[in-house]
Short mmCIF file of C-alpha atoms and ligand atoms in Angstrom, two decimals:
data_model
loop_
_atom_site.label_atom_id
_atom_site.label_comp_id
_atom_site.label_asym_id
_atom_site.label_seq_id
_atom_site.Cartn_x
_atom_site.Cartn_y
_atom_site.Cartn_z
CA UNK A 1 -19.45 1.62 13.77
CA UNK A 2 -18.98 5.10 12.15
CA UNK A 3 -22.15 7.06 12.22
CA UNK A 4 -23.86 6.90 8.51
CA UNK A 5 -22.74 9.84 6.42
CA UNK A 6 -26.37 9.63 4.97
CA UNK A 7 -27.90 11.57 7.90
CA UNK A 8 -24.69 13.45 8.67
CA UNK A 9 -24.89 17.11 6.74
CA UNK A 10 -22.87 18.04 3.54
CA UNK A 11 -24.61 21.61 2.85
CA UNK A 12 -21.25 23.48 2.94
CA UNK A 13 -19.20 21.00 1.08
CA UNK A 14 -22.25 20.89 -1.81
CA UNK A 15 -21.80 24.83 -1.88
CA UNK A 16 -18.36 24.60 -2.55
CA UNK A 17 -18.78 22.26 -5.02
CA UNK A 18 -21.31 24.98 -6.21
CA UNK A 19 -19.28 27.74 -6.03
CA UNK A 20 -15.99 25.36 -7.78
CA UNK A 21 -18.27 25.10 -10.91
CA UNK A 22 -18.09 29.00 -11.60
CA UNK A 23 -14.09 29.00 -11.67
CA UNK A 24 -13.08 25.50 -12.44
CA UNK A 25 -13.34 23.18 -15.33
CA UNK A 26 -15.86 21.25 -13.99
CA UNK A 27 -15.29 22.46 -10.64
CA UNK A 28 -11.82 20.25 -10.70
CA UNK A 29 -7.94 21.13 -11.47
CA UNK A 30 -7.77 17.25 -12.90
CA UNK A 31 -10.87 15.02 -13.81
CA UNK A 32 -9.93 11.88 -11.71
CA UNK A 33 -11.33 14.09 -8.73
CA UNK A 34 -14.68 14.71 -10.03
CA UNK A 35 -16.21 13.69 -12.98
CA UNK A 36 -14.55 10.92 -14.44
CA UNK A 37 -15.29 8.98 -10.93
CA UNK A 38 -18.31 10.53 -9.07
CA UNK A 39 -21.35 10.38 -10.11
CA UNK A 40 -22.98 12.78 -7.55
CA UNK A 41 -20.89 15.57 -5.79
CA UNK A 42 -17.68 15.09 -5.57
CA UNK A 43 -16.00 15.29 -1.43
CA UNK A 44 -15.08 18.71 -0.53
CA UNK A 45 -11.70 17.59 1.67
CA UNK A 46 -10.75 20.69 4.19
CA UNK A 47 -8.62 19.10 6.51
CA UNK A 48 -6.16 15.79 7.59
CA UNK A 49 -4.24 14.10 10.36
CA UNK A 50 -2.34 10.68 10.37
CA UNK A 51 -5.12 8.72 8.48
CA UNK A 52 -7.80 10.63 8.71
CA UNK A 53 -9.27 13.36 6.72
CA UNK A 54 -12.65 15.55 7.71
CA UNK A 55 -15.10 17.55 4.97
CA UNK A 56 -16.29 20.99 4.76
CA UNK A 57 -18.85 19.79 7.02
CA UNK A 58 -16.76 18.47 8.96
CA UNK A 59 -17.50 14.77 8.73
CA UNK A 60 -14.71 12.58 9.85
CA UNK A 61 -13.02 9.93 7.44
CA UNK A 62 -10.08 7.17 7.06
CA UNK A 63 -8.18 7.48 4.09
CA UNK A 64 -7.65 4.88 2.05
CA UNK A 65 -6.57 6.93 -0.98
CA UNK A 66 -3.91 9.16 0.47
CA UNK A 67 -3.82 11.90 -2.62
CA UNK A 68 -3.30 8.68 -5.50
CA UNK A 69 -0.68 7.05 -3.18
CA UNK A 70 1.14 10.53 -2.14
CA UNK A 71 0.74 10.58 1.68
CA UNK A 72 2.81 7.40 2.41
CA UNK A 73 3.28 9.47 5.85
CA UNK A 74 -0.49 10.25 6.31
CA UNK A 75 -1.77 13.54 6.76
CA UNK A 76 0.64 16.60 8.52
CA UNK A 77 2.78 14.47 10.06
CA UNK A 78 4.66 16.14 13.00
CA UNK A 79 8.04 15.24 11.30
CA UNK A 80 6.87 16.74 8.08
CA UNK A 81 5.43 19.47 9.17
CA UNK A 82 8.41 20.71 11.46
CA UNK A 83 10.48 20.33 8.28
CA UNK A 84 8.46 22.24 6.29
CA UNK A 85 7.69 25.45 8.77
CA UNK A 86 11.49 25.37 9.45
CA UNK A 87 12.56 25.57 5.86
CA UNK A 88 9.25 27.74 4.73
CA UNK A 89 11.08 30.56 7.58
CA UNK A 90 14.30 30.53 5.84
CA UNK A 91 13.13 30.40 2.63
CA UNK A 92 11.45 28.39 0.44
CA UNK A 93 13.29 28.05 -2.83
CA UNK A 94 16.08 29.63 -4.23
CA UNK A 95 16.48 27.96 -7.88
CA UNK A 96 20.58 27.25 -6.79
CA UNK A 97 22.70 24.68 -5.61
CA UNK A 98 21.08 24.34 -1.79
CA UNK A 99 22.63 21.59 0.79
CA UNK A 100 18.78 20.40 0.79
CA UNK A 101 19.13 18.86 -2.76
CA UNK A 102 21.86 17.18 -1.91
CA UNK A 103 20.29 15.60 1.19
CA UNK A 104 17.82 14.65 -0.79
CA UNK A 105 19.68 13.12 -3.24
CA UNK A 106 22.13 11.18 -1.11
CA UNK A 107 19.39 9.44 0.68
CA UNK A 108 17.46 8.62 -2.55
CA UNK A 109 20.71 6.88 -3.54
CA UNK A 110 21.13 4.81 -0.54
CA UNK A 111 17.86 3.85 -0.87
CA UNK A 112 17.07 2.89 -4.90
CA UNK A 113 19.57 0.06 -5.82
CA UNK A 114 19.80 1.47 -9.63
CA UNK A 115 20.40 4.83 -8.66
CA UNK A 116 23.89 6.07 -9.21
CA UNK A 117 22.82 9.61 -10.02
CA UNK A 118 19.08 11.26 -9.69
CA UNK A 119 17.53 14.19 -11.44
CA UNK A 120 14.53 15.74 -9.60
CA UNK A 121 11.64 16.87 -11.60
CA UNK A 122 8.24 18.05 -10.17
CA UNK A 123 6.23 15.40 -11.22
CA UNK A 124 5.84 12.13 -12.09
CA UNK A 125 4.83 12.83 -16.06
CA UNK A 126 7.95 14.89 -16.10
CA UNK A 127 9.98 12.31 -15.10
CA UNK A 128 8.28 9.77 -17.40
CA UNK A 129 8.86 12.57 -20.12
CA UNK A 130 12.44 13.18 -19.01
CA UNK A 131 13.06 9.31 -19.39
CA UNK A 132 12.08 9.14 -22.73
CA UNK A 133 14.14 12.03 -23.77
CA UNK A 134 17.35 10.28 -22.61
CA UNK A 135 16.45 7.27 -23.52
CA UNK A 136 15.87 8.55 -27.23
CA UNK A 137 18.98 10.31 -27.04
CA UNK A 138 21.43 7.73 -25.33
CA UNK A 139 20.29 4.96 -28.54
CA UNK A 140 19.79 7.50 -30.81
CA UNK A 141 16.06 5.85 -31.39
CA UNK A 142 13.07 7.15 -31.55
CA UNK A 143 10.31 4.52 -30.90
CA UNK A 144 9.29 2.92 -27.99
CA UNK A 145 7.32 0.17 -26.82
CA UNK A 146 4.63 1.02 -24.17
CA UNK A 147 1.60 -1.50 -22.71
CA UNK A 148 -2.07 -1.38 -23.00
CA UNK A 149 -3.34 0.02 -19.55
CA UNK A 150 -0.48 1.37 -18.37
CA UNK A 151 -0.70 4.89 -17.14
CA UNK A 152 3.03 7.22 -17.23
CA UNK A 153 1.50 10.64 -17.06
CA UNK A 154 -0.13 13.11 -19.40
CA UNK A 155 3.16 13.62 -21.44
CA UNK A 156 1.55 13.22 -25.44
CA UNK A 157 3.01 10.18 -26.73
CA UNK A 158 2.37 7.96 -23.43
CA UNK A 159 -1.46 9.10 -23.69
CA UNK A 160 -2.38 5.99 -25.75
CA UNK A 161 -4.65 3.09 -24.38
CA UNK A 162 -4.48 4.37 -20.89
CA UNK A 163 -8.16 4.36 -20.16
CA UNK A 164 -10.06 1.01 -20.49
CA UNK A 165 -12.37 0.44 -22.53
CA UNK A 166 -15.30 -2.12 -23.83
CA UNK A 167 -13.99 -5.41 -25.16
CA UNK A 168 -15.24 -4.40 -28.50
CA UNK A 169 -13.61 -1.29 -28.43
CA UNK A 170 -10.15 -2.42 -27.87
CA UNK A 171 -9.98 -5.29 -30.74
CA UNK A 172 -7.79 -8.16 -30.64
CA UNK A 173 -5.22 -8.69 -28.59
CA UNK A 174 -2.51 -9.24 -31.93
CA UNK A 175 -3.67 -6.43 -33.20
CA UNK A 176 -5.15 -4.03 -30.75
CA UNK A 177 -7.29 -1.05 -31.66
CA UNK A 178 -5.03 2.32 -30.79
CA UNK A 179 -7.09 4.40 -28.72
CA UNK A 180 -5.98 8.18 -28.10
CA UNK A 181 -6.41 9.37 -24.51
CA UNK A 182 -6.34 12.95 -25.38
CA UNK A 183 -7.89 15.03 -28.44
CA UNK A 184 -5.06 17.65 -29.51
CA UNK A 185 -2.36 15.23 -29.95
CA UNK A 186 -0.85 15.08 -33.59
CA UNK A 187 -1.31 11.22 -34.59
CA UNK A 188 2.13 11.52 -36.05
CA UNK A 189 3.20 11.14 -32.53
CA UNK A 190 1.79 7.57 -31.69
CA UNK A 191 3.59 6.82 -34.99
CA UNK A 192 6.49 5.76 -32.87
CA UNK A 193 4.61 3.60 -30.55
CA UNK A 194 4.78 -0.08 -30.42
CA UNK A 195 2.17 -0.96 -28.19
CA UNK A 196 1.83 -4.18 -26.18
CA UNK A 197 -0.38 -6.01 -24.19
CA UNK A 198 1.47 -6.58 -20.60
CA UNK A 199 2.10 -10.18 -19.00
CA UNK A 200 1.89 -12.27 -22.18
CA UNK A 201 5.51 -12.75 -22.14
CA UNK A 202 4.72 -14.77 -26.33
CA UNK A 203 3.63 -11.36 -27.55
CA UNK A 204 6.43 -9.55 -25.89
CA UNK A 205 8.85 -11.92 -27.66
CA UNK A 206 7.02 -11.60 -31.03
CA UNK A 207 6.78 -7.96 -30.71
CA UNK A 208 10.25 -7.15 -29.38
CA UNK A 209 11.64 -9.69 -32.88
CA UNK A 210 9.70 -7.42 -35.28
CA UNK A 211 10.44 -4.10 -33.64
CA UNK A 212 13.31 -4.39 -31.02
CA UNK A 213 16.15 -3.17 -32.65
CA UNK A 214 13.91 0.08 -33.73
CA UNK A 215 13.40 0.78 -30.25
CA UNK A 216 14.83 3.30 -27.64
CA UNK A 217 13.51 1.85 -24.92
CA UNK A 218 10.52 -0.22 -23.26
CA UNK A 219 8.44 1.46 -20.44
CA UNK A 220 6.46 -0.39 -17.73
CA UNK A 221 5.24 -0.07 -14.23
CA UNK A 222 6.17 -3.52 -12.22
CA UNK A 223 3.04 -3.67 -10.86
CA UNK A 224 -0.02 -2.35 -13.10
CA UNK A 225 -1.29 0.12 -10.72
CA UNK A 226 -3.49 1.86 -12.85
CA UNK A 227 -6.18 -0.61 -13.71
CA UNK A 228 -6.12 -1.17 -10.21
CA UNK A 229 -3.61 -3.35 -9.00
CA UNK A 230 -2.25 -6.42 -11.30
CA UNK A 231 0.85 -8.34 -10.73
CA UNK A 232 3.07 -9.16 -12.68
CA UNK A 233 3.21 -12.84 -13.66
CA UNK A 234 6.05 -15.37 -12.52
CA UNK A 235 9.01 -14.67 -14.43
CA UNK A 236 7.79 -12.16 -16.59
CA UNK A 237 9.51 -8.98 -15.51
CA UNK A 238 12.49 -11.06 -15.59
CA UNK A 239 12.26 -11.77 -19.63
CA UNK A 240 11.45 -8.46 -20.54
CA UNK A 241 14.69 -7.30 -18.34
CA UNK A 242 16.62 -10.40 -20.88
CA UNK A 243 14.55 -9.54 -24.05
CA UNK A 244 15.66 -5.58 -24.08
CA UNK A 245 18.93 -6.48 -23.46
CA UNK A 246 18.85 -8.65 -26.45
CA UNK A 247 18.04 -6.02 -28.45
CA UNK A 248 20.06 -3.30 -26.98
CA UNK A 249 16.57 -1.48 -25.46
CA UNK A 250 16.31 0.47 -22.31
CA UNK A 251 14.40 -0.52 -19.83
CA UNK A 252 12.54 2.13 -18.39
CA UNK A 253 10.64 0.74 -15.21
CA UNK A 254 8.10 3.49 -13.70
CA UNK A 255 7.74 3.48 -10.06
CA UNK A 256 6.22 6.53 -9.84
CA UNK A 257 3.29 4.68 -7.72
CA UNK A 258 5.61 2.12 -6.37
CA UNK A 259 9.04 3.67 -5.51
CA UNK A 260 9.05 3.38 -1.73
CA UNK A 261 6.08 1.80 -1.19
CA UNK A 262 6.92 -1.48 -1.42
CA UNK A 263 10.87 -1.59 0.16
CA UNK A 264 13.12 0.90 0.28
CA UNK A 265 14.14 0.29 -3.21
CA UNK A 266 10.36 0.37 -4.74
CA UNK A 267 9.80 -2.59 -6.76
CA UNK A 268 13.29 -3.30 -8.60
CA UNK A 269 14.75 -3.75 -5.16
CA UNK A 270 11.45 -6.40 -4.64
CA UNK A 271 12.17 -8.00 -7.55
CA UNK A 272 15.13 -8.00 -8.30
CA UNK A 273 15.31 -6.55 -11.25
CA UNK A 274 17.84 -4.15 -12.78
CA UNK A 275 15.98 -1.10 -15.05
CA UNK A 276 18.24 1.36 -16.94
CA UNK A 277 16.32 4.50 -16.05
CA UNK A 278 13.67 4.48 -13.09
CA UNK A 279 11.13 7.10 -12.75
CA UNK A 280 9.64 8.16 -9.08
CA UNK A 281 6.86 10.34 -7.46
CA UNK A 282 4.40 10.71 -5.29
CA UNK A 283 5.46 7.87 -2.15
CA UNK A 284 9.32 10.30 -2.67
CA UNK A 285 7.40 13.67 -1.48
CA UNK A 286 4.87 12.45 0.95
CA UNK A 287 2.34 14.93 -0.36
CA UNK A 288 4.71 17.46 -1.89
CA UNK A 289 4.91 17.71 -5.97
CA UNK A 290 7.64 15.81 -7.08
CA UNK A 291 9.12 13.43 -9.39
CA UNK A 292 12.42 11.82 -9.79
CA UNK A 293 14.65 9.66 -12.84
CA UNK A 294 17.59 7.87 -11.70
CA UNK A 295 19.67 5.76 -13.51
CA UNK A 296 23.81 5.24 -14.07
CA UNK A 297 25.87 8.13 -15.05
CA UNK A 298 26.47 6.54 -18.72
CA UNK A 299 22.73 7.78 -19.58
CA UNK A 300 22.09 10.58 -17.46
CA UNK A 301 25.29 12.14 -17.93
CA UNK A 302 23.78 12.89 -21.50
CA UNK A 303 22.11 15.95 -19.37
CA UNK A 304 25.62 17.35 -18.52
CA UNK A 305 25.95 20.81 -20.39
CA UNK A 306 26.88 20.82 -24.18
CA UNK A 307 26.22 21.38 -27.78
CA UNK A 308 24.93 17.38 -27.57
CA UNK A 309 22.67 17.42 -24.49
CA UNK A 310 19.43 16.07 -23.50
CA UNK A 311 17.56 19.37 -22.13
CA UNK A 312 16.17 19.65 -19.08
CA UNK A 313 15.45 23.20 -17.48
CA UNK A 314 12.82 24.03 -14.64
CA UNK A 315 12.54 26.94 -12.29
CA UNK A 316 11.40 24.81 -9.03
CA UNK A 317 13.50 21.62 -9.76
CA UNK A 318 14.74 20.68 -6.47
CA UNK A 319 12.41 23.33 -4.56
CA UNK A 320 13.87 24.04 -1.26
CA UNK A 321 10.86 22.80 1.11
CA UNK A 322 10.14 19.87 -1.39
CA UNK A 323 13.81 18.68 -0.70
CA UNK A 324 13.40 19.20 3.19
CA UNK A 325 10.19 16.98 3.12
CA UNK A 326 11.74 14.28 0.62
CA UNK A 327 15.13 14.10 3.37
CA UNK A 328 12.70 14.04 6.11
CA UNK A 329 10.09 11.20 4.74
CA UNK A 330 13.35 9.34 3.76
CA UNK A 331 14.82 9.46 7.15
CA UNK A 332 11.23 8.35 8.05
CA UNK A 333 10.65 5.41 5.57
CA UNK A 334 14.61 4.16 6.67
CA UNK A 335 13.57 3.35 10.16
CA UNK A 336 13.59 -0.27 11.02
CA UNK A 337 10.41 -1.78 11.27
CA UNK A 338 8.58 0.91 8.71
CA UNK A 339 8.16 -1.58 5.97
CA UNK A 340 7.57 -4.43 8.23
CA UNK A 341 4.60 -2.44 9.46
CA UNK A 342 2.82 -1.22 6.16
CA UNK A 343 3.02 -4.54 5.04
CA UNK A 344 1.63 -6.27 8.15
CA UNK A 345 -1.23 -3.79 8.33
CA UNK A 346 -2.16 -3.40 4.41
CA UNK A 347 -2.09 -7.95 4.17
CA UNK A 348 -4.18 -7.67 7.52
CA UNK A 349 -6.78 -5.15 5.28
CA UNK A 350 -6.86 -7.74 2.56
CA UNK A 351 -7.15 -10.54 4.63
CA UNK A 352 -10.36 -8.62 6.07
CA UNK A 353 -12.03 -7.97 3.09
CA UNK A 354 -11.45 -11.34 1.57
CA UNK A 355 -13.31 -12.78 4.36
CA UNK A 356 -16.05 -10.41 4.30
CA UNK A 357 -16.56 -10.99 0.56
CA UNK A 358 -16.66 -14.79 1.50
CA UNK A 359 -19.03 -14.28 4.43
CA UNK A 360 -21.28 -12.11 2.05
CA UNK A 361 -20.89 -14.97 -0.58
CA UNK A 362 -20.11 -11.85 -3.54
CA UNK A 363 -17.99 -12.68 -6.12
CA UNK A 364 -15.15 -10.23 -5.41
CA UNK A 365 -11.54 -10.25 -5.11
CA UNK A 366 -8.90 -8.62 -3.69
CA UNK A 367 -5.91 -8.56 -5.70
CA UNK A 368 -2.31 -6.92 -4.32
CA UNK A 369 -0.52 -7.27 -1.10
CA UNK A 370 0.83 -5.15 1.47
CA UNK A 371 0.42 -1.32 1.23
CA UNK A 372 -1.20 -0.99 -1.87
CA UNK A 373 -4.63 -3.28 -3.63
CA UNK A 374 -7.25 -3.52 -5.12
CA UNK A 375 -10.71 -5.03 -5.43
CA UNK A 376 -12.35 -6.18 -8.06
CA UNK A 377 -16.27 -7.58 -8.29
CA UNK A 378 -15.54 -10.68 -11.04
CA UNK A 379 -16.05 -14.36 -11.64
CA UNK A 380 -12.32 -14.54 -12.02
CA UNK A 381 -10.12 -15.71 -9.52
CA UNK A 382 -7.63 -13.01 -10.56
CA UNK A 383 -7.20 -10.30 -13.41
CA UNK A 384 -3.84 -10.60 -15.08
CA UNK A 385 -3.89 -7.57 -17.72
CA UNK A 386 -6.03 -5.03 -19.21
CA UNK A 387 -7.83 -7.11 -21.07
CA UNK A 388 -9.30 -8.97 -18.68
CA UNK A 389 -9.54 -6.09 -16.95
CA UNK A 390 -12.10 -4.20 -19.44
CA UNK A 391 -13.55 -7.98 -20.23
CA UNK A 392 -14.06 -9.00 -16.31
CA UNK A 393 -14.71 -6.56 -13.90
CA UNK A 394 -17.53 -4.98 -12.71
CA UNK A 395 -16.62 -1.18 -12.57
CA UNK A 396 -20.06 -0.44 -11.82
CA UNK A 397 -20.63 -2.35 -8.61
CA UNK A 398 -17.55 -1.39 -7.07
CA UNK A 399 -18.16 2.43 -7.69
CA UNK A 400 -21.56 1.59 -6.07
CA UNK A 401 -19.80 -0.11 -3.18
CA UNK A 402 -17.18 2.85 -2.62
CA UNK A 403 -20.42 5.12 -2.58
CA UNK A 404 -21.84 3.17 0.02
CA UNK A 405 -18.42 3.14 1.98
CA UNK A 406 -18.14 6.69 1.76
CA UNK A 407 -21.20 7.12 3.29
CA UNK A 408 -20.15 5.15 6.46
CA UNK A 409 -16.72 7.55 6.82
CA UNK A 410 -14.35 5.34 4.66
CA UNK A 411 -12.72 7.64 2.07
CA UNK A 412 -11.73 6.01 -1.22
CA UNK A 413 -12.23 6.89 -4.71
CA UNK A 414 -14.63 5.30 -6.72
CA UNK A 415 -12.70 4.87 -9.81
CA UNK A 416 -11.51 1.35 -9.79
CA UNK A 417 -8.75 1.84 -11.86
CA UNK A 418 -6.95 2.94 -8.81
CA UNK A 419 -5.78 1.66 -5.65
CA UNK A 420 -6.24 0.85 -1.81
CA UNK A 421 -3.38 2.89 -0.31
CA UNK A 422 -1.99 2.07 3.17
CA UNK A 423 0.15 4.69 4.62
CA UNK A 424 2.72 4.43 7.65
CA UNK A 425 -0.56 6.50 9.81
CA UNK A 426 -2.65 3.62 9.63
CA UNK A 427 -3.47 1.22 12.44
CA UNK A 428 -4.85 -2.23 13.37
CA UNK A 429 -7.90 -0.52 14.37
CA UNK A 430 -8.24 1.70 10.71
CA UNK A 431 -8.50 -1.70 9.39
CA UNK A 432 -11.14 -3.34 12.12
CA UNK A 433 -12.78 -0.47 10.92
CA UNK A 434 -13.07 -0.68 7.57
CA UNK A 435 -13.92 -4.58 7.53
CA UNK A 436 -17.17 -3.61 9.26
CA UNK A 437 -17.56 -1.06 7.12
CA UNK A 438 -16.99 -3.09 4.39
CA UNK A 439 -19.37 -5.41 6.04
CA UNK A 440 -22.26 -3.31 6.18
CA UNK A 441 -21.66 -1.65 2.51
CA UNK A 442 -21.94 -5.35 0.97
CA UNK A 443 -24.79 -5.86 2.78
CA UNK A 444 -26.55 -2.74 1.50
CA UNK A 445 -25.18 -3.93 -1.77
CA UNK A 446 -26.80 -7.21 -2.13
C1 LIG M 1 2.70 4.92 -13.07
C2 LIG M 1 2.56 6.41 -13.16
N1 LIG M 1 3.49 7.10 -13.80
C3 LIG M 1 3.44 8.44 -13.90
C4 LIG M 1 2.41 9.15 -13.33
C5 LIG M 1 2.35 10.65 -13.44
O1 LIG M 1 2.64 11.23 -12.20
P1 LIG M 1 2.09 12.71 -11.85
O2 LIG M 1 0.62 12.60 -11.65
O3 LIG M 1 2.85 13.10 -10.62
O4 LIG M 1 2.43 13.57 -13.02
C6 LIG M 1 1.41 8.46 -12.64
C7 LIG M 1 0.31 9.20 -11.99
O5 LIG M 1 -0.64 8.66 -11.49
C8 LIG M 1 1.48 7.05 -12.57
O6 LIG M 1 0.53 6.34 -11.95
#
């Protein structure tokens, strides 16, 4: 058993939190690390290795967030790190054509089914927000249809019912109550929203009849991975792919969380389903800031240079040392077995905590497979959408449960919006570790 954090020190990392205060919003550069989620200090991370990161006081954790599903290698792995001192000593960006673009790139295609070209942004909003544009542009539409719950970045329009919310709060499910996730966004802007509650595939047909040939495109994630981790229902990917071809709608599918996570081809290559753009992050840079759209030529062509393109500028597009990384975590993430492995260890997790929860008689779940989950403390025997999300699950008890894992040298966030990440680091004996963990928490819990 890990030794209990409790009686383990945390004076340095609680002065650094101190000190963050003075010169940081809230002592954070994005709320989802401090206030939004933790309700005492926040962790003061200093350093990591394979899947394992250690405080400022230099208490020793496994990671089980991995930087919002970033690290798909783990912390500095030797691979990665070789590829980025190498390219760091012959510089690290040159904002030109560089043969570590197209590395990049020519792996990315080999890998994503739907990819015929890719753009590379620097993050995943960007690429969501890049999407859009072209999407607008190639229908010559301006609305779009986005879901209830689903997160695509910070870019203004998107920024509506991503947070959850009472039951009250969000009204009916015909007619849900449009919640703004940001002040300082003109409302004229969510005037071109259609927004939709996910996996109800009756609304989606009602919706898409009344506004479907207004609309540019449709965005979703495949899996909901920002109200933790919902699947999608049987078939229903598959009739939104038919329904916005019906009505001559892109289909924007956002993998930022799941684009090489699941197979090599993210979700649409899990699937099976065909998207007209795709939009990728985090898993692509294993812990370096980037974002990617990919698509067929027909629509992102429309950024080729003329009086009628679709604009996209940005100084460190295709940084140097991000493109080294990405071609080295691809070559990584190719290797036979990789997938295999994640999967096998990340079911084996699930499998743990399931039976621990069942032991423990609590009415928990764990919902997901493979390398990336999510538990929920509910009555239900699975959450299907937001909804049921705000309606069903105890947010509470699991933040109090995350507290208590922390505490015992299991790193996670308590926010459970997000998700249980398993990275390519993480071994048999990570996860004998956390089910005793996990153990002991629930029994501190009841
Ligand atoms: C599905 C999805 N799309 C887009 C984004 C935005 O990515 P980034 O944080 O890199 O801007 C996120 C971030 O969590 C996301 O979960």
């Amino acid at each position: 058993m890990t030794q209990a954090l409790k009686t383990r020190n945390r004076t340095r990392s609680q002065q650094w939190f101190e000190r963050a205060q003075q010169s940081l919003v809230e002592g954070v550069n994005s709320p989802s690390r401090g206030a939004a989620v933790y309700k005492s200090d926040p962790i003061v991370l200093e350093r990591g290795r394979g899947s394992r990161v250690w405080d400022a006081d230099d208490n020793q954790y496994i990671d089980f967030m991995m930087s919002f599903g970033a690290l798909i290698q783990g912390h500095a792995h030797p691979k990665l790190v070789e590829a980025v001192s190498q390219a760091m000593a012959e510089g690290s960006h040159f904002a030109a054509v560089t043969s570590a673009e197209v590395e990049a790139a020519e792996r990315f295609r080999r890998m994503v089914p739907s990819a015929e070209v890719v753009r590379f942004t620097n993050t995943g909003s960007e690429a969501t927000m890049l999407a859009l544009r072209l999407a607008r542009a190639h229908t010559r539409r301006t609305k779009f249809l986005k879901f209830e719950g689903h997160y695509h970045g910070w870019y203004d329009p998107y920024l509506l019912n991503s947070h959850s919310h009472s039951p009250a709060e969000i009204g009916a499910p015909e007619n849900p109550t449009r919640i703004p996730d940001s002040q300082g966004i003109p409302s004229s802007t969510f005037d071109e929203v259609v927004l939709a509650p996910w996996n109800d595939i009756a609304a989606l047909e009602r919706l898409m009849r009344e506004h479907g040939s207004d609309l540019a495109a449709v965005i979703t994630e495949p899996i909901m991975a920002n109200m933790g981790c919902i699947l999608p229902r049987e078939r229903y990917l598959d009739r939104l792919r038919e329904l916005t071809q019906d009505y001559g709608v892109l289909l924007i599918l956002d993998e930022v969380v799941t684009g090489f996570r699941y197979a090599p081809g993210g979700c649409q290559e899990y699937y099976s389903i065909h998207p007209d753009i795709s939009t990728f992050g985090k898993a692509l840079g294993a812990g370096f800031p980037i974002g990617a759209v990919a698509g067929p030529r027909a629509i992102l062509d429309r950024m080729r240079w003329s009086d009628n393109m679709v604009l996209h500028y940005g100084t460190f597009n295709g940084h140097r040392l991000t493109m080294k990384v990405v071609a080295a975590n691809l070559d990584l993430l190719s290797a036979e077995g990789t997938y295999r492995k994640l999967h096998a260890i990340g079911d084996a997790a699930i499998a743990g905590l399931r039976e621990v929860f069942r032991r423990r008689k609590l009415k928990a779940i764990v919902q997901g497979f493979g390398p990336m989950f999510q538990i929920y403390f509910t009555e239900r025997d699975a959450i299907h959408d937001y909804r049921e999300y705000c309606k069903h699950v105890d947010t509470g008890r699991y933040a109090r449960f995350v507290q208590l894992l922390l505490e015992h040298g299991i790193y996670m966030t308590p926010s459970n919006g997000l998700h249980w990440i398993i990275s390519t680091a993480h071994t048999e004996s990570d996860v004998a570790t956390l089910v005793q963990v996990a153990e002991q928490a629930c029994a501190e819990l009841s």
